[in-house]
Amino acid sequence: MLFSQGYQQLPTFDKGAGEHDSFQRKEPRKRRFSLLGIAVIVIIMCASLPRIIRSRGFWAACHGPQRNSSTLAKLPSHYTLPSGDKIPSVALGVWQAGKGEVGSAVTTALKAGYRHIDGAWIYRNEEEVGQALKASSVPREELWLTSKLWNTFHAPEDIEPALDQSLSMLGTDYLDLYLIHWPIAFKKEGANVLDEDLTADPYPTWQKLEELVDKGKIRNIGISNFNIRRIQNLTANKLKYQPAVNQVELNFWNPQPELLKWSKENGLLLEAYSPLGSNTQVGKSLAVPEVKDIASKLGITPAQVIISWSVQRGTIVLPKSVTASRIVENLDVFEIPQEDFEKLEEAAALHPPQRVVNPSNGWKLPFDVFE
Ligand code: A2P
């Protein structure tokens, strides 16, 4: 089609006779040169076509982005905690991974190369996670397992039994990281009855966690959903072990640049939960124009852009998925060129912060947990 169109566009030399005849009869030299010209054009096109097709822009336009791990620099695969332990920068998050699907998600993740699983007692899926870990051939020492102390277990005497439950469900005798899930303590009896004392002062809870580190049941301890004021409230005490991490919601809609800056200045590593905006915002996150542009420019997926951005911001990232192809995709993080990184950072800060997760109303707290 292309060639015949090209041929038809060649000039004719005989106004009176048929085109073909005029070529043969009157202009044999010109015809030879014209055919030579066509041949040269065809050769050039044939030579460049595969290159054009292989090029990322063309490929992305026709088939969506391709993964291009060979040409992009990789981001750090681990961070070092104050204990000296190395924590993998990308984890499989299992919040909202339901029963019957979380086990296969963990199995897929381990096969894909994940070594970090971020869970919690309250996710109600630790048993299935534990079964998948047991069925895998990955040695325990190669794994990084995180769990979290639920709000009803902040009283020092309740902590070890809660930890033991998680350990037993996960089928392990130690955790790599155990976090205070929320800076909110509930009384054991009644639903969501605030324990004002332990909420106002988490130090007794922390001291017990320190004891459990010394006992060998936990390697590192940290916090989750703590704002700066609440962190300082805890660290104003003479801690034996500083919090190793603070796990908070960090995504395009809630990028928290001030908390990130403060945490870096104070040597506290952040972990990003709901990095894609959780199931309610993921579609919107992946459709952000800056995200899409960078994805097609780099030949990676929009999810990989956001996950990479999280690691490049200097945080651990915990994307959740129960879909095999996405689990594999989410582990591949790449360095985003500085100008694109800054574009993303600016775009994320342009709109008012919008959290996916704020249980203050649901728990009927007399305050906002993030204020
Ligand atoms: P699913 O678990 O069905 O694969 P977050 O990590 O911010 O909590 O987001 C989790 C949500 O994002 C889930 O709905 C998950 O769906 C979806 N998700 C995870 N990875 C990807 C991906 N690579 N592409 C598209 N959606 C994804």
mmCIF file of C-alpha atoms and ligand atoms in Angstrom:
data_model
loop_
_atom_site.group_PDB
_atom_site.id
_atom_site.type_symbol
_atom_site.label_atom_id
_atom_site.label_comp_id
_atom_site.label_asym_id
_atom_site.label_seq_id
_atom_site.Cartn_x
_atom_site.Cartn_y
_atom_site.Cartn_z
ATOM 1 C CA MET A 1 0.000 0.000 0.000
ATOM 2 C CA LEU A 2 2.683 2.418 1.075
ATOM 3 C CA PHE A 3 4.886 1.425 -1.868
ATOM 4 C CA SER A 4 2.130 1.723 -4.502
ATOM 5 C CA GLN A 5 1.190 5.153 -3.153
ATOM 6 C CA GLY A 6 4.806 6.197 -3.465
ATOM 7 C CA TYR A 7 4.981 4.840 -6.991
ATOM 8 C CA GLN A 8 1.847 6.710 -8.068
ATOM 9 C CA GLN A 9 3.341 9.937 -6.831
ATOM 10 C CA LEU A 10 6.293 9.662 -9.197
ATOM 11 C CA PRO A 11 6.141 12.303 -11.924
ATOM 12 C CA THR A 12 4.839 11.302 -15.333
ATOM 13 C CA PHE A 13 6.784 12.341 -18.377
ATOM 14 C CA ASP A 14 4.332 11.946 -21.208
ATOM 15 C CA LYS A 15 1.198 13.997 -21.174
ATOM 16 C CA GLY A 16 -0.286 12.227 -24.219
ATOM 17 C CA ALA A 17 0.349 8.530 -23.872
ATOM 18 C CA GLY A 18 -0.239 6.172 -20.934
ATOM 19 C CA GLU A 19 2.182 6.516 -18.070
ATOM 20 C CA HIS A 20 3.817 3.122 -18.433
ATOM 21 C CA ASP A 21 4.289 3.473 -22.140
ATOM 22 C CA SER A 22 5.803 6.897 -21.823
ATOM 23 C CA PHE A 23 8.388 5.554 -19.428
ATOM 24 C CA GLN A 24 9.387 2.749 -21.744
ATOM 25 C CA ARG A 25 9.365 4.689 -24.907
ATOM 26 C CA LYS A 26 10.631 8.125 -24.195
ATOM 27 C CA GLU A 27 12.586 8.310 -20.884
ATOM 28 C CA PRO A 28 14.517 5.077 -20.263
ATOM 29 C CA ARG A 29 17.353 6.813 -18.323
ATOM 30 C CA LYS A 30 14.991 8.787 -16.082
ATOM 31 C CA ARG A 31 13.014 5.614 -15.384
ATOM 32 C CA ARG A 32 16.185 3.794 -14.352
ATOM 33 C CA PHE A 33 17.045 6.622 -11.981
ATOM 34 C CA SER A 34 13.492 6.696 -10.582
ATOM 35 C CA LEU A 35 13.516 2.967 -9.908
ATOM 36 C CA LEU A 36 16.879 3.357 -8.235
ATOM 37 C CA GLY A 37 15.396 6.122 -6.072
ATOM 38 C CA ILE A 38 12.501 3.878 -5.035
ATOM 39 C CA ALA A 39 14.910 1.092 -4.200
ATOM 40 C CA VAL A 40 16.997 3.417 -2.022
ATOM 41 C CA ILE A 41 13.880 4.665 -0.190
ATOM 42 C CA VAL A 42 12.672 1.094 0.357
ATOM 43 C CA ILE A 43 16.055 0.009 1.696
ATOM 44 C CA ILE A 44 16.221 2.979 4.084
ATOM 45 C CA MET A 45 12.682 2.320 5.320
ATOM 46 C CA CYS A 46 13.316 -1.387 5.789
ATOM 47 C CA ALA A 47 16.486 -0.646 7.711
ATOM 48 C CA SER A 48 14.862 1.884 10.037
ATOM 49 C CA LEU A 49 11.470 0.240 10.588
ATOM 50 C CA PRO A 50 12.569 -2.233 13.273
ATOM 51 C CA ARG A 51 14.358 0.597 15.090
ATOM 52 C CA ILE A 52 11.234 2.764 14.972
ATOM 53 C CA ILE A 53 9.087 -0.123 16.171
ATOM 54 C CA ARG A 54 11.500 -0.991 18.960
ATOM 55 C CA SER A 55 11.666 2.619 20.126
ATOM 56 C CA ARG A 56 9.921 3.140 23.500
ATOM 57 C CA GLY A 57 7.612 5.928 22.294
ATOM 58 C CA PHE A 58 6.248 3.894 19.400
ATOM 59 C CA TRP A 59 5.945 0.793 21.543
ATOM 60 C CA ALA A 60 4.216 2.629 24.363
ATOM 61 C CA ALA A 61 1.754 4.236 21.947
ATOM 62 C CA CYS A 62 0.839 0.885 20.392
ATOM 63 C CA HIS A 63 1.061 -1.497 23.331
ATOM 64 C CA GLY A 64 1.289 0.539 26.497
ATOM 65 C CA PRO A 65 4.584 0.977 28.299
ATOM 66 C CA GLN A 66 7.167 -1.755 28.242
ATOM 67 C CA ARG A 67 9.445 -2.499 31.166
ATOM 68 C CA ASN A 68 12.869 -1.288 30.411
ATOM 69 C CA SER A 69 15.002 -2.362 33.315
ATOM 70 C CA SER A 70 18.078 -2.608 31.120
ATOM 71 C CA THR A 71 18.471 1.113 30.424
ATOM 72 C CA LEU A 72 17.229 2.751 33.656
ATOM 73 C CA ALA A 73 19.276 2.927 36.839
ATOM 74 C CA LYS A 74 17.967 0.954 39.789
ATOM 75 C CA LEU A 75 17.139 2.558 43.112
ATOM 76 C CA PRO A 76 18.515 1.304 46.458
ATOM 77 C CA SER A 77 17.138 -2.107 47.282
ATOM 78 C CA HIS A 78 17.659 -1.666 51.060
ATOM 79 C CA TYR A 79 17.930 0.931 53.802
ATOM 80 C CA THR A 80 20.032 0.488 56.914
ATOM 81 C CA LEU A 81 18.256 0.904 60.249
ATOM 82 C CA PRO A 82 19.885 2.174 63.471
ATOM 83 C CA SER A 83 20.285 -1.477 64.543
ATOM 84 C CA GLY A 84 22.429 -2.089 61.454
ATOM 85 C CA ASP A 85 19.743 -4.325 59.925
ATOM 86 C CA LYS A 86 19.061 -3.862 56.242
ATOM 87 C CA ILE A 87 15.389 -3.498 55.392
ATOM 88 C CA PRO A 88 14.265 -4.063 51.775
ATOM 89 C CA SER A 89 12.940 -0.831 50.239
ATOM 90 C CA VAL A 90 9.926 -2.454 48.559
ATOM 91 C CA ALA A 91 7.538 -4.725 50.456
ATOM 92 C CA LEU A 92 4.352 -6.517 49.636
ATOM 93 C CA GLY A 93 1.656 -4.782 51.666
ATOM 94 C CA VAL A 94 -1.081 -7.151 52.772
ATOM 95 C CA TRP A 95 -3.608 -4.740 54.247
ATOM 96 C CA GLN A 96 -6.917 -5.463 52.502
ATOM 97 C CA ALA A 97 -5.553 -8.682 51.001
ATOM 98 C CA GLY A 98 -8.403 -10.978 51.831
ATOM 99 C CA LYS A 99 -8.510 -14.535 53.066
ATOM 100 C CA GLY A 100 -8.126 -16.971 50.191
ATOM 101 C CA GLU A 101 -6.039 -14.519 48.168
ATOM 102 C CA VAL A 102 -3.324 -13.293 50.512
ATOM 103 C CA GLY A 103 -1.494 -16.652 50.587
ATOM 104 C CA SER A 104 -1.090 -16.835 46.819
ATOM 105 C CA ALA A 105 -0.095 -13.152 46.754
ATOM 106 C CA VAL A 106 2.725 -13.914 49.206
ATOM 107 C CA THR A 107 3.758 -16.998 47.220
ATOM 108 C CA THR A 108 3.863 -14.977 43.979
ATOM 109 C CA ALA A 109 5.761 -12.182 45.705
ATOM 110 C CA LEU A 110 8.429 -14.505 47.101
ATOM 111 C CA LYS A 111 8.892 -16.139 43.694
ATOM 112 C CA ALA A 112 9.192 -12.681 42.112
ATOM 113 C CA GLY A 113 11.963 -11.785 44.569
ATOM 114 C CA TYR A 114 10.178 -9.892 47.354
ATOM 115 C CA ARG A 115 11.731 -10.536 50.742
ATOM 116 C CA HIS A 116 9.718 -8.026 52.767
ATOM 117 C CA ILE A 117 6.113 -8.621 53.816
ATOM 118 C CA ASP A 118 4.318 -5.855 55.679
ATOM 119 C CA GLY A 119 1.442 -7.136 57.774
ATOM 120 C CA ALA A 120 -0.405 -6.512 61.013
ATOM 121 C CA TRP A 121 -2.416 -8.408 63.607
ATOM 122 C CA ILE A 122 -5.542 -6.446 62.698
ATOM 123 C CA TYR A 123 -5.393 -7.419 59.025
ATOM 124 C CA ARG A 124 -6.693 -10.816 60.147
ATOM 125 C CA ASN A 125 -4.644 -12.659 57.565
ATOM 126 C CA GLU A 126 -1.416 -13.491 59.387
ATOM 127 C CA GLU A 127 -2.225 -17.190 59.522
ATOM 128 C CA GLU A 128 -2.534 -17.460 55.747
ATOM 129 C CA VAL A 129 0.596 -15.346 55.289
ATOM 130 C CA GLY A 130 2.401 -17.725 57.648
ATOM 131 C CA GLN A 131 1.246 -20.780 55.690
ATOM 132 C CA ALA A 132 2.547 -19.266 52.441
ATOM 133 C CA LEU A 133 5.874 -18.447 54.099
ATOM 134 C CA LYS A 134 6.157 -21.985 55.417
ATOM 135 C CA ALA A 135 5.357 -23.482 52.002
ATOM 136 C CA SER A 136 8.049 -21.373 50.341
ATOM 137 C CA SER A 137 11.657 -22.431 50.252
ATOM 138 C CA VAL A 138 12.906 -19.005 51.344
ATOM 139 C CA PRO A 139 14.999 -19.305 54.526
ATOM 140 C CA ARG A 140 13.710 -17.253 57.464
ATOM 141 C CA GLU A 141 16.886 -15.210 57.696
ATOM 142 C CA GLU A 142 16.335 -13.930 54.157
ATOM 143 C CA LEU A 143 12.880 -12.609 55.020
ATOM 144 C CA TRP A 144 11.840 -9.310 56.515
ATOM 145 C CA LEU A 145 8.595 -9.677 58.453
ATOM 146 C CA THR A 146 6.776 -6.707 59.912
ATOM 147 C CA SER A 147 3.708 -6.836 62.137
ATOM 148 C CA LYS A 148 1.888 -4.260 64.247
ATOM 149 C CA LEU A 149 0.571 -4.037 67.761
ATOM 150 C CA TRP A 150 -3.145 -3.332 67.713
ATOM 151 C CA ASN A 151 -4.683 -0.497 69.752
ATOM 152 C CA THR A 152 -6.301 -2.794 72.306
ATOM 153 C CA PHE A 153 -2.969 -4.289 73.361
ATOM 154 C CA HIS A 154 -1.005 -1.192 74.425
ATOM 155 C CA ALA A 155 -1.107 -2.054 78.126
ATOM 156 C CA PRO A 156 2.346 -3.487 78.915
ATOM 157 C CA GLU A 157 0.934 -6.793 80.183
ATOM 158 C CA ASP A 158 -0.988 -7.336 76.930
ATOM 159 C CA ILE A 159 1.866 -6.734 74.531
ATOM 160 C CA GLU A 160 3.787 -9.992 74.727
ATOM 161 C CA PRO A 161 0.675 -12.189 74.369
ATOM 162 C CA ALA A 162 -0.384 -10.118 71.313
ATOM 163 C CA LEU A 163 3.088 -10.434 69.826
ATOM 164 C CA ASP A 164 3.120 -14.182 70.527
ATOM 165 C CA GLN A 165 -0.131 -14.563 68.624
ATOM 166 C CA SER A 166 1.338 -12.842 65.582
ATOM 167 C CA LEU A 167 4.529 -14.897 65.844
ATOM 168 C CA SER A 168 2.589 -18.110 66.043
ATOM 169 C CA MET A 169 0.311 -17.237 63.113
ATOM 170 C CA LEU A 170 3.279 -16.212 61.002
ATOM 171 C CA GLY A 171 5.132 -19.375 62.039
ATOM 172 C CA THR A 172 8.247 -17.612 63.272
ATOM 173 C CA ASP A 173 9.935 -16.971 66.588
ATOM 174 C CA TYR A 174 10.940 -13.372 65.907
ATOM 175 C CA LEU A 175 9.791 -10.344 63.947
ATOM 176 C CA ASP A 176 12.159 -8.110 62.042
ATOM 177 C CA LEU A 177 10.002 -5.114 62.839
ATOM 178 C CA TYR A 178 7.088 -4.533 65.199
ATOM 179 C CA LEU A 179 5.218 -1.234 65.092
ATOM 180 C CA ILE A 180 2.759 0.513 67.368
ATOM 181 C CA HIS A 181 -0.012 0.530 64.766
ATOM 182 C CA TRP A 182 -1.662 3.790 65.908
ATOM 183 C CA PRO A 183 -0.834 6.407 68.535
ATOM 184 C CA ILE A 184 -4.182 5.478 70.024
ATOM 185 C CA ALA A 185 -4.713 3.044 72.885
ATOM 186 C CA PHE A 186 -8.084 1.383 73.450
ATOM 187 C CA LYS A 187 -9.240 -0.312 76.604
ATOM 188 C CA LYS A 188 -9.646 -4.057 76.288
ATOM 189 C CA GLU A 189 -13.278 -4.020 77.244
ATOM 190 C CA GLY A 190 -15.836 -2.302 75.010
ATOM 191 C CA ALA A 191 -15.426 -1.357 71.401
ATOM 192 C CA ASN A 192 -12.949 1.441 70.729
ATOM 193 C CA VAL A 193 -13.019 2.855 74.263
ATOM 194 C CA LEU A 194 -10.120 5.265 74.462
ATOM 195 C CA ASP A 195 -7.421 4.588 77.054
ATOM 196 C CA GLU A 196 -6.569 8.224 77.636
ATOM 197 C CA ASP A 197 -3.475 7.598 79.747
ATOM 198 C CA LEU A 198 -1.702 5.276 77.313
ATOM 199 C CA THR A 199 -2.740 7.461 74.389
ATOM 200 C CA ALA A 200 -1.346 10.576 76.050
ATOM 201 C CA ASP A 201 1.821 8.754 77.095
ATOM 202 C CA PRO A 202 2.965 5.807 74.950
ATOM 203 C CA TYR A 203 6.224 5.398 76.896
ATOM 204 C CA PRO A 204 5.078 2.412 79.028
ATOM 205 C CA THR A 205 4.104 0.632 75.790
ATOM 206 C CA TRP A 206 7.446 1.503 74.252
ATOM 207 C CA GLN A 207 9.402 0.289 77.267
ATOM 208 C CA LYS A 208 7.730 -3.097 77.020
ATOM 209 C CA LEU A 209 8.592 -3.262 73.332
ATOM 210 C CA GLU A 210 12.218 -2.471 74.196
ATOM 211 C CA GLU A 211 12.150 -5.349 76.657
ATOM 212 C CA LEU A 212 10.920 -7.654 73.905
ATOM 213 C CA VAL A 213 13.795 -6.541 71.688
ATOM 214 C CA ASP A 214 16.183 -7.541 74.464
ATOM 215 C CA LYS A 215 14.360 -10.835 74.787
ATOM 216 C CA GLY A 216 15.039 -11.543 71.080
ATOM 217 C CA LYS A 217 11.426 -11.678 69.937
ATOM 218 C CA ILE A 218 11.686 -8.471 67.896
ATOM 219 C CA ARG A 219 14.703 -7.134 66.015
ATOM 220 C CA ASN A 220 13.494 -3.547 65.507
ATOM 221 C CA ILE A 221 10.633 -1.467 66.880
ATOM 222 C CA GLY A 222 8.854 1.450 65.331
ATOM 223 C CA ILE A 223 5.700 3.484 65.125
ATOM 224 C CA SER A 224 2.930 4.042 62.628
ATOM 225 C CA ASN A 225 0.566 6.956 61.972
ATOM 226 C CA PHE A 226 2.478 9.240 64.337
ATOM 227 C CA ASN A 227 2.660 12.931 63.441
ATOM 228 C CA ILE A 228 5.636 15.065 64.518
ATOM 229 C CA ARG A 229 4.013 16.154 67.788
ATOM 230 C CA ARG A 230 3.271 12.569 68.774
ATOM 231 C CA ILE A 231 6.754 11.386 67.784
ATOM 232 C CA GLN A 232 8.311 14.078 69.960
ATOM 233 C CA ASN A 233 5.968 13.152 72.781
ATOM 234 C CA LEU A 234 7.450 9.658 72.674
ATOM 235 C CA THR A 235 11.074 10.525 71.989
ATOM 236 C CA ALA A 236 11.143 13.129 74.787
ATOM 237 C CA ASN A 237 11.587 10.080 77.050
ATOM 238 C CA LYS A 238 14.969 8.478 77.550
ATOM 239 C CA LEU A 239 14.500 5.680 75.032
ATOM 240 C CA LYS A 240 16.757 2.661 74.975
ATOM 241 C CA TYR A 241 15.910 2.160 71.289
ATOM 242 C CA GLN A 242 14.782 4.992 69.024
ATOM 243 C CA PRO A 243 11.881 4.227 66.673
ATOM 244 C CA ALA A 244 13.412 2.549 63.612
ATOM 245 C CA VAL A 245 10.657 3.690 61.255
ATOM 246 C CA ASN A 246 7.376 5.563 61.141
ATOM 247 C CA GLN A 247 4.856 3.979 58.788
ATOM 248 C CA VAL A 248 2.412 6.550 57.409
ATOM 249 C CA GLU A 249 0.147 7.168 54.465
ATOM 250 C CA LEU A 250 2.248 8.657 51.662
ATOM 251 C CA ASN A 251 1.034 8.942 48.112
ATOM 252 C CA PHE A 252 0.402 11.480 45.351
ATOM 253 C CA TRP A 253 -2.678 12.785 47.166
ATOM 254 C CA ASN A 254 -1.064 12.937 50.585
ATOM 255 C CA PRO A 255 2.678 13.419 50.002
ATOM 256 C CA GLN A 256 3.441 14.985 53.433
ATOM 257 C CA PRO A 257 6.602 16.880 52.366
ATOM 258 C CA GLU A 258 7.011 18.522 55.791
ATOM 259 C CA LEU A 259 6.894 15.216 57.649
ATOM 260 C CA LEU A 260 9.324 13.729 55.133
ATOM 261 C CA LYS A 261 11.749 16.636 55.529
ATOM 262 C CA TRP A 262 11.515 16.564 59.320
ATOM 263 C CA SER A 263 11.982 12.788 59.394
ATOM 264 C CA LYS A 264 15.098 12.983 57.236
ATOM 265 C CA GLU A 265 16.538 15.733 59.417
ATOM 266 C CA ASN A 266 15.852 13.612 62.475
ATOM 267 C CA GLY A 267 17.092 10.324 61.042
ATOM 268 C CA LEU A 268 13.713 8.615 61.092
ATOM 269 C CA LEU A 269 12.928 6.444 58.079
ATOM 270 C CA LEU A 270 9.377 6.655 56.729
ATOM 271 C CA GLU A 271 7.418 3.748 55.291
ATOM 272 C CA ALA A 272 4.770 4.637 52.698
ATOM 273 C CA TYR A 273 1.491 2.782 53.036
ATOM 274 C CA SER A 274 -1.239 3.118 50.399
ATOM 275 C CA PRO A 275 1.429 4.413 47.986
ATOM 276 C CA LEU A 276 -0.901 4.042 45.022
ATOM 277 C CA GLY A 277 -3.768 5.700 46.864
ATOM 278 C CA SER A 278 -5.281 2.418 48.045
ATOM 279 C CA ASN A 279 -8.145 0.738 46.186
ATOM 280 C CA THR A 280 -10.271 3.914 46.259
ATOM 281 C CA GLN A 281 -7.731 6.233 44.618
ATOM 282 C CA VAL A 282 -5.480 3.947 42.594
ATOM 283 C CA GLY A 283 -7.278 4.650 39.297
ATOM 284 C CA LYS A 284 -6.981 8.378 39.855
ATOM 285 C CA SER A 285 -3.295 8.069 40.825
ATOM 286 C CA LEU A 286 -2.381 6.118 37.712
ATOM 287 C CA ALA A 287 -4.178 8.687 35.530
ATOM 288 C CA VAL A 288 -2.278 11.722 36.844
ATOM 289 C CA PRO A 289 -0.922 13.413 33.670
ATOM 290 C CA GLU A 290 2.608 13.836 35.090
ATOM 291 C CA VAL A 291 2.659 10.164 36.095
ATOM 292 C CA LYS A 292 1.467 9.040 32.678
ATOM 293 C CA ASP A 293 3.931 11.295 30.844
ATOM 294 C CA ILE A 294 6.897 10.045 32.857
ATOM 295 C CA ALA A 295 5.736 6.450 32.407
ATOM 296 C CA SER A 296 5.607 6.699 28.651
ATOM 297 C CA LYS A 297 8.856 8.661 28.528
ATOM 298 C CA LEU A 298 10.700 6.027 30.546
ATOM 299 C CA GLY A 299 8.858 3.046 29.118
ATOM 300 C CA ILE A 300 7.646 1.859 32.515
ATOM 301 C CA THR A 301 4.135 1.631 33.958
ATOM 302 C CA PRO A 302 2.376 4.438 35.883
ATOM 303 C CA ALA A 303 2.382 2.238 39.007
ATOM 304 C CA GLN A 304 6.146 1.804 38.667
ATOM 305 C CA VAL A 305 6.548 5.579 38.367
ATOM 306 C CA ILE A 306 4.704 6.140 41.654
ATOM 307 C CA ILE A 307 6.446 3.311 43.479
ATOM 308 C CA SER A 308 9.835 4.462 42.170
ATOM 309 C CA TRP A 309 9.073 8.040 43.206
ATOM 310 C CA SER A 310 8.372 6.774 46.745
ATOM 311 C CA VAL A 311 11.746 5.067 46.993
ATOM 312 C CA GLN A 312 13.499 8.024 45.383
ATOM 313 C CA ARG A 313 11.950 10.239 48.072
ATOM 314 C CA GLY A 314 13.895 8.120 50.527
ATOM 315 C CA THR A 315 11.042 6.044 51.916
ATOM 316 C CA ILE A 316 10.234 2.374 52.097
ATOM 317 C CA VAL A 317 7.212 1.584 49.957
ATOM 318 C CA LEU A 318 4.491 -0.978 50.633
ATOM 319 C CA PRO A 319 2.323 -1.442 47.539
ATOM 320 C CA LYS A 320 -0.525 -3.881 48.072
ATOM 321 C CA SER A 321 -1.670 -6.207 45.328
ATOM 322 C CA VAL A 322 -3.212 -9.638 45.077
ATOM 323 C CA THR A 323 -2.813 -9.711 41.287
ATOM 324 C CA ALA A 324 0.185 -11.746 40.149
ATOM 325 C CA SER A 325 1.219 -9.510 37.233
ATOM 326 C CA ARG A 326 0.966 -6.366 39.373
ATOM 327 C CA ILE A 327 2.911 -7.936 42.226
ATOM 328 C CA VAL A 328 5.757 -8.645 39.794
ATOM 329 C CA GLU A 329 5.482 -5.186 38.220
ATOM 330 C CA ASN A 330 5.529 -3.353 41.550
ATOM 331 C CA LEU A 331 8.897 -4.739 42.630
ATOM 332 C CA ASP A 332 10.758 -3.066 39.759
ATOM 333 C CA VAL A 333 11.757 0.418 40.822
ATOM 334 C CA PHE A 334 13.814 2.732 38.635
ATOM 335 C CA GLU A 335 15.544 6.043 39.066
ATOM 336 C CA ILE A 336 13.392 8.841 37.673
ATOM 337 C CA PRO A 337 15.407 11.680 36.055
ATOM 338 C CA GLN A 338 15.754 14.562 38.514
ATOM 339 C CA GLU A 339 13.620 17.035 36.525
ATOM 340 C CA ASP A 340 10.782 14.507 36.247
ATOM 341 C CA PHE A 341 11.116 13.632 39.922
ATOM 342 C CA GLU A 342 10.775 17.312 40.802
ATOM 343 C CA LYS A 343 7.795 17.694 38.440
ATOM 344 C CA LEU A 344 6.066 14.884 40.281
ATOM 345 C CA GLU A 345 6.971 16.265 43.681
ATOM 346 C CA GLU A 346 5.563 19.688 42.704
ATOM 347 C CA ALA A 347 2.388 18.244 41.183
ATOM 348 C CA ALA A 348 1.797 16.195 44.343
ATOM 349 C CA ALA A 349 2.111 19.289 46.514
ATOM 350 C CA LEU A 350 -0.168 21.450 44.326
ATOM 351 C CA HIS A 351 -3.490 20.176 45.642
ATOM 352 C CA PRO A 352 -4.688 20.175 49.255
ATOM 353 C CA PRO A 353 -3.637 17.003 51.096
ATOM 354 C CA GLN A 354 -6.228 14.291 50.844
ATOM 355 C CA ARG A 355 -5.933 11.253 53.103
ATOM 356 C CA VAL A 356 -7.412 7.894 52.239
ATOM 357 C CA VAL A 357 -7.053 6.692 55.814
ATOM 358 C CA ASN A 358 -8.305 8.631 58.818
ATOM 359 C CA PRO A 359 -10.269 6.569 61.322
ATOM 360 C CA SER A 360 -10.791 9.449 63.798
ATOM 361 C CA ASN A 361 -14.503 9.753 63.056
ATOM 362 C CA GLY A 362 -15.067 6.025 62.717
ATOM 363 C CA TRP A 363 -13.512 5.499 66.142
ATOM 364 C CA LYS A 364 -15.466 8.458 67.517
ATOM 365 C CA LEU A 365 -12.276 10.035 68.838
ATOM 366 C CA PRO A 366 -12.763 13.413 70.499
ATOM 367 C CA PHE A 367 -9.839 14.715 68.345
ATOM 368 C CA ASP A 368 -8.284 14.144 64.945
ATOM 369 C CA VAL A 369 -5.524 11.575 65.286
ATOM 370 C CA PHE A 370 -3.347 13.511 62.823
ATOM 371 C CA GLU A 371 -3.621 16.878 64.600
HETATM 372 P P1 A2P B 1 -5.172 -5.546 43.417
HETATM 373 O O1 A2P B 1 -4.796 -5.859 44.826
HETATM 374 O O2 A2P B 1 -6.533 -6.052 43.070
HETATM 375 O O3 A2P B 1 -4.138 -5.957 42.431
HETATM 376 P P2 A2P B 1 -2.092 0.677 47.618
HETATM 377 O O4 A2P B 1 -0.831 -0.072 47.440
HETATM 378 O O5 A2P B 1 -1.955 2.155 47.484
HETATM 379 O O6 A2P B 1 -2.807 0.292 48.863
HETATM 380 O O7 A2P B 1 -3.067 0.288 46.399
HETATM 381 C C1 A2P B 1 -3.671 -0.980 46.322
HETATM 382 C C2 A2P B 1 -4.641 -0.982 45.184
HETATM 383 O O8 A2P B 1 -3.938 -0.785 43.945
HETATM 384 C C3 A2P B 1 -5.354 -2.294 45.031
HETATM 385 O O9 A2P B 1 -6.658 -2.021 44.576
HETATM 386 C C4 A2P B 1 -4.535 -3.028 43.977
HETATM 387 O O10 A2P B 1 -5.333 -3.949 43.279
HETATM 388 C C5 A2P B 1 -4.122 -1.889 43.086
HETATM 389 N N1 A2P B 1 -2.823 -2.099 42.420
HETATM 390 C C6 A2P B 1 -1.689 -2.553 42.986
HETATM 391 N N2 A2P B 1 -0.689 -2.583 42.099
HETATM 392 C C7 A2P B 1 -1.193 -2.122 40.936
HETATM 393 C C8 A2P B 1 -0.643 -1.927 39.640
HETATM 394 N N3 A2P B 1 0.620 -2.197 39.379
HETATM 395 N N4 A2P B 1 -1.479 -1.454 38.677
HETATM 396 C C9 A2P B 1 -2.762 -1.171 38.943
HETATM 397 N N5 A2P B 1 -3.327 -1.346 40.138
HETATM 398 C C10 A2P B 1 -2.564 -1.806 41.131
#
